Coordinates of C-alpha atoms in Angstrom, one line a residue:
M1 CA 0.0 0.0 0.0
P2 CA 1.7 3.3 -1.1
P3 CA 1.8 6.1 1.4
Y4 CA -1.2 8.5 1.4
H5 CA -0.4 12.2 1.3
F6 CA -2.2 15.4 2.2
T7 CA -1.2 18.9 3.3
L8 CA -2.1 20.8 6.5
G9 CA -0.9 24.3 6.7
A10 CA 2.8 24.3 5.9
A11 CA 3.2 20.6 6.7
Q12 CA 3.2 17.6 4.4
I13 CA 1.5 14.7 6.2
F14 CA 1.7 11.0 5.1
A15 CA -0.1 7.9 6.3
I16 CA 2.0 4.8 6.0
Q17 CA 0.6 1.3 6.5
D18 CA 2.9 -0.9 8.6
G19 CA 0.7 -4.0 8.3
V20 CA -2.7 -5.5 8.9
L21 CA -3.9 -7.3 12.0
T22 CA -6.3 -10.1 11.1
A23 CA -9.0 -10.6 13.8
D24 CA -12.7 -11.1 14.2
V25 CA -13.2 -7.8 15.9
S26 CA -16.8 -8.4 16.6
K27 CA -15.7 -11.0 19.3
L28 CA -13.4 -8.4 20.9
Y29 CA -15.9 -5.7 21.4
R30 CA -17.3 -5.2 25.0
R31 CA -20.2 -3.5 26.6
N32 CA -19.9 -2.7 30.3
G33 CA -16.8 -5.0 30.3
A34 CA -18.7 -8.1 29.0
P35 CA -18.8 -9.6 25.5
V36 CA -21.5 -8.3 23.3
A37 CA -23.8 -11.2 22.8
E38 CA -25.6 -10.0 19.7
G39 CA -22.4 -9.4 17.8
F40 CA -21.9 -6.9 15.0
A41 CA -22.5 -7.9 11.4
D42 CA -20.6 -4.9 10.1
A43 CA -17.6 -5.2 12.5
A44 CA -14.1 -5.2 10.9
T45 CA -12.4 -8.5 10.2
S46 CA -9.0 -6.9 10.1
L47 CA -7.4 -3.8 11.5
S48 CA -4.9 -1.7 9.6
V49 CA -1.7 -0.6 11.5
N50 CA -1.2 3.0 10.5
C51 CA 1.8 5.2 11.2
F52 CA 1.8 8.9 10.4
L53 CA 4.7 11.1 9.2
I54 CA 4.6 14.9 9.5
K55 CA 7.2 16.8 7.5
T56 CA 7.4 20.5 8.5
P57 CA 9.9 23.1 7.2
E58 CA 11.9 22.4 10.4
R59 CA 11.7 18.7 11.2
I60 CA 10.4 15.3 10.3
V61 CA 8.2 13.7 13.0
L62 CA 6.7 10.2 13.1
I63 CA 3.6 9.4 15.1
D64 CA 4.0 5.8 16.3
A65 CA 6.2 3.2 14.7
G66 CA 4.1 0.1 13.9
S67 CA 4.7 -3.5 14.8
G68 CA 8.1 -4.2 13.2
Q69 CA 9.1 -7.8 13.4
L70 CA 6.9 -8.5 16.5
F71 CA 3.6 -9.4 14.6
G72 CA 4.9 -11.6 11.7
P73 CA 5.6 -11.2 8.0
D74 CA 2.5 -9.0 7.3
H75 CA 4.0 -6.2 9.4
G76 CA 7.2 -4.1 9.5
K77 CA 6.5 -2.2 6.3
L78 CA 7.2 1.3 7.7
S79 CA 10.8 1.4 6.4
A80 CA 9.5 0.5 2.9
G81 CA 7.0 3.3 3.2
L82 CA 9.7 5.8 4.1
N83 CA 11.8 4.6 1.2
A84 CA 8.8 5.2 -1.1
L85 CA 8.9 8.9 0.1
G86 CA 12.6 9.2 -0.6
L87 CA 13.4 8.9 3.1
S88 CA 15.2 6.5 5.4
P89 CA 15.0 5.9 9.1
A90 CA 18.0 8.2 9.5
D91 CA 16.0 11.2 8.3
I92 CA 13.5 11.0 11.2
D93 CA 14.1 13.6 13.9
D94 CA 11.5 12.6 16.5
I95 CA 9.0 9.8 17.1
I96 CA 6.0 10.6 19.3
L97 CA 4.2 7.6 20.8
T98 CA 0.5 7.8 21.5
H99 CA 1.0 4.9 23.8
I100 CA 3.4 2.0 24.5
H101 CA 1.8 -1.1 22.9
A102 CA 3.9 -3.4 20.7
D103 CA 1.9 -2.5 17.5
H104 CA 3.1 1.1 18.0
T105 CA 6.6 0.5 19.3
G106 CA 7.8 -2.7 17.6
G107 CA 8.9 -0.8 14.5
L108 CA 11.5 1.1 16.6
I109 CA 13.8 -1.9 16.6
R110 CA 15.2 -4.7 14.4
D111 CA 16.9 -7.6 16.0
G112 CA 16.9 -5.8 19.3
A113 CA 18.7 -2.7 18.0
P114 CA 17.4 0.8 17.1
I115 CA 16.2 1.3 13.5
F116 CA 16.2 5.0 13.8
P117 CA 19.8 6.2 14.4
N118 CA 19.1 9.9 14.9
A119 CA 15.6 10.1 16.3
M120 CA 14.5 11.0 19.7
V121 CA 11.7 8.9 21.0
L122 CA 9.1 10.8 23.0
A123 CA 6.6 9.3 25.4
G124 CA 4.1 10.6 27.9
R125 CA 4.9 10.6 31.6
T126 CA 2.1 8.5 32.8
E127 CA 2.5 5.9 30.0
A128 CA 6.2 5.6 30.4
G129 CA 5.8 5.3 34.2
F130 CA 3.3 2.5 33.9
W131 CA 5.2 0.3 31.4
L132 CA 8.8 1.1 32.2
S133 CA 9.1 1.7 35.9
P134 CA 11.3 -0.8 37.7
G135 CA 9.3 -3.6 39.2
A136 CA 6.2 -2.8 37.2
A137 CA 5.8 -6.5 36.2
D138 CA 5.9 -7.5 39.9
A139 CA 2.9 -5.3 40.8
P140 CA 0.1 -7.4 42.5
D141 CA -2.4 -6.4 39.9
A142 CA -0.2 -7.1 36.9
T143 CA -1.9 -9.7 34.8
E144 CA -0.1 -12.1 32.5
R145 CA -1.1 -10.0 29.5
V146 CA 0.2 -6.8 31.2
K147 CA 3.5 -8.6 32.1
G148 CA 4.0 -9.6 28.5
Q149 CA 3.3 -6.1 27.4
I150 CA 5.8 -4.7 29.9
G151 CA 8.4 -7.1 28.6
R152 CA 7.8 -5.9 25.0
A153 CA 7.9 -2.2 26.1
H154 CA 11.4 -2.7 27.5
L155 CA 12.4 -4.7 24.4
C156 CA 11.5 -1.8 22.2
L157 CA 12.4 1.3 24.3
D158 CA 15.4 0.2 26.4
P159 CA 17.8 0.4 23.4
Y160 CA 16.8 4.1 22.9
E161 CA 17.0 4.9 26.6
A162 CA 20.5 3.3 26.7
E163 CA 21.6 5.8 24.1
G164 CA 20.0 8.8 25.8
R165 CA 17.3 9.0 23.1
L166 CA 14.1 8.5 25.2
T167 CA 12.5 11.7 26.3
I168 CA 9.5 11.9 28.7
F169 CA 7.1 14.8 28.4
D170 CA 4.1 15.9 30.5
D171 CA 0.8 14.3 29.6
N172 CA -1.0 17.6 28.9
G173 CA 0.9 20.3 27.1
P174 CA 3.4 21.0 24.4
I175 CA 5.8 18.3 23.1
L176 CA 7.5 20.0 20.1
P177 CA 6.8 23.1 18.2
G178 CA 3.3 22.6 16.7
F179 CA 2.7 19.4 18.7
S180 CA 0.8 19.0 22.0
A181 CA -0.6 16.2 24.0
T182 CA -3.8 15.6 25.9
L183 CA -4.2 12.6 28.2
R184 CA -7.0 10.3 26.9
A185 CA -6.4 7.4 29.3
G186 CA -8.3 4.2 29.1
H187 CA -6.9 2.1 26.3
T188 CA -3.7 2.3 28.3
P189 CA -3.2 4.3 31.5
G190 CA -1.3 7.1 29.7
H191 CA -2.9 6.9 26.2
L192 CA -2.6 10.3 24.5
A193 CA -4.2 12.2 21.7
I194 CA -1.6 14.3 19.9
Q195 CA -2.7 17.6 18.3
F196 CA -0.7 19.1 15.5
E197 CA -1.2 22.7 14.3
S198 CA 0.3 24.5 11.3
E199 CA -0.7 28.0 10.1
G200 CA -3.9 28.0 12.2
T201 CA -5.1 24.6 11.1
A202 CA -5.1 21.6 13.4
M203 CA -5.7 17.9 13.5
L204 CA -5.7 15.0 16.0
F205 CA -3.6 11.9 16.0
V206 CA -5.8 9.7 18.2
G207 CA -3.8 6.4 18.5
D208 CA -6.1 3.6 19.6
I209 CA -9.1 5.7 20.6
V210 CA -11.1 3.7 18.0
H211 CA -10.8 0.2 16.5
G212 CA -12.7 -0.3 13.2
E213 CA -14.8 2.1 11.2
N214 CA -18.4 1.3 12.1
V215 CA -19.3 0.0 15.6
Q216 CA -17.6 2.5 17.9
F217 CA -18.7 5.6 15.9
R218 CA -22.3 4.3 16.1
D219 CA -21.9 3.7 19.9
P220 CA -18.8 5.2 21.5
A221 CA -19.6 3.3 24.7
I222 CA -18.6 0.0 23.1
T223 CA -15.0 -0.9 24.2
I224 CA -12.6 -3.5 23.1
D225 CA -10.9 -6.4 24.9
F226 CA -7.5 -4.6 24.7
D227 CA -8.6 -1.6 26.7
Y228 CA -6.9 -1.6 30.0
D229 CA -9.6 0.5 31.8
Q230 CA -12.8 0.0 29.8
P231 CA -15.0 2.7 31.3
S232 CA -12.2 5.3 31.0
A233 CA -11.6 4.2 27.4
A234 CA -15.3 4.8 26.5
K235 CA -15.2 8.2 28.2
A236 CA -12.0 9.1 26.3
R237 CA -13.5 8.1 23.0
A238 CA -16.6 10.2 23.5
Q239 CA -14.4 13.2 24.4
V240 CA -12.2 12.8 21.3
F241 CA -15.2 12.3 19.0
E242 CA -17.0 15.3 20.5
Q243 CA -13.9 17.5 20.2
A244 CA -13.2 16.5 16.6
A245 CA -16.8 17.0 15.6
N246 CA -17.2 20.3 17.3
D247 CA -13.9 21.8 16.2
G248 CA -13.9 20.4 12.7
Y249 CA -10.6 18.6 13.2
L250 CA -9.4 15.8 11.0
I251 CA -8.4 12.7 13.0
A252 CA -5.8 10.2 12.1
A253 CA -6.2 6.8 13.8
A254 CA -3.9 3.8 14.0
H255 CA -6.6 1.2 13.4
L256 CA -9.1 2.6 11.0
P257 CA -8.9 1.4 7.4
F258 CA -5.9 2.8 5.6
P259 CA -5.2 5.7 5.5
G260 CA -7.0 6.1 8.8
V261 CA -7.6 9.8 8.2
G262 CA -10.9 11.6 8.1
S263 CA -13.6 13.8 9.7
I264 CA -16.2 13.1 12.3
T265 CA -19.8 14.4 12.2
K266 CA -22.3 14.0 15.1
E267 CA -25.6 12.5 14.3
G268 CA -27.8 12.5 17.4
A269 CA -26.0 10.3 20.0
A270 CA -23.9 8.7 17.3
Y271 CA -21.1 9.8 15.0
R272 CA -20.2 9.4 11.4
F273 CA -16.7 9.0 10.1
E274 CA -15.8 10.1 6.6
T275 CA -12.4 9.1 5.1
L276 CA -10.5 12.0 3.7
Q277 CA -11.1 11.9 -0.1
K278 CA -8.5 14.3 -1.4
K279 CA -5.2 12.7 -2.2
D280 CA -2.5 15.0 -3.2
E281 CA 0.3 14.1 -5.5
M282 CA 3.4 13.2 -3.6
P283 CA 6.0 16.0 -4.0

């Protein structure tokens, strides 16, 4: 899948598909923490893994890094996507993480070593503290799933920390010029929405605030099995949808069908997502 390109203010923005997760998503949805008995005929049967590159006059920034080698041969296509844009991993200045799950951090490494030789990796304070704090896996409430996720977090981020290239930023506030964070916890304890603004125009990179294009727009209260705190995840989704609809922001989501970019319109208690239709020619 070739990269998808559009402009926002003075920035060039590209969606890059790192891979596709095959899953019967209807069986993963939850209502009030329980499986949804009636199922969803229009639920996705796969989830795209989207990364986003923002090229400003000053720097090249990546939002999330995909799965890399961690999820099998159908993943790890981020580097090829960069190559299609005439770039290499060495050209990336900064990598902002919406959260620290392996399908967003696995692409940081290859064979245990950093792929991006010059990039600073930036993570939110709450998120980094939860996954990377010493002894996190020994916490009494750490499930086997969480312990595995903690192990993969260290696998992907420790090589950057060892080189002094892991920076922790405050959950709510500026990250880099033009980029700011808002804590939207629930999917993970420190999950973030990243706002980017250029020349008075803004959009939101929303990470895993939504999985699949139909069900959760129709009913934002529907959560997914992967959400760490399901009530908080539902609340965060409603907040992001409301903000995007009210302010007219484009959203860019990691697990909507590629390119994962579009607008949200409120329709009563539900929302409608429309994929961005205008595809610019790549410069």
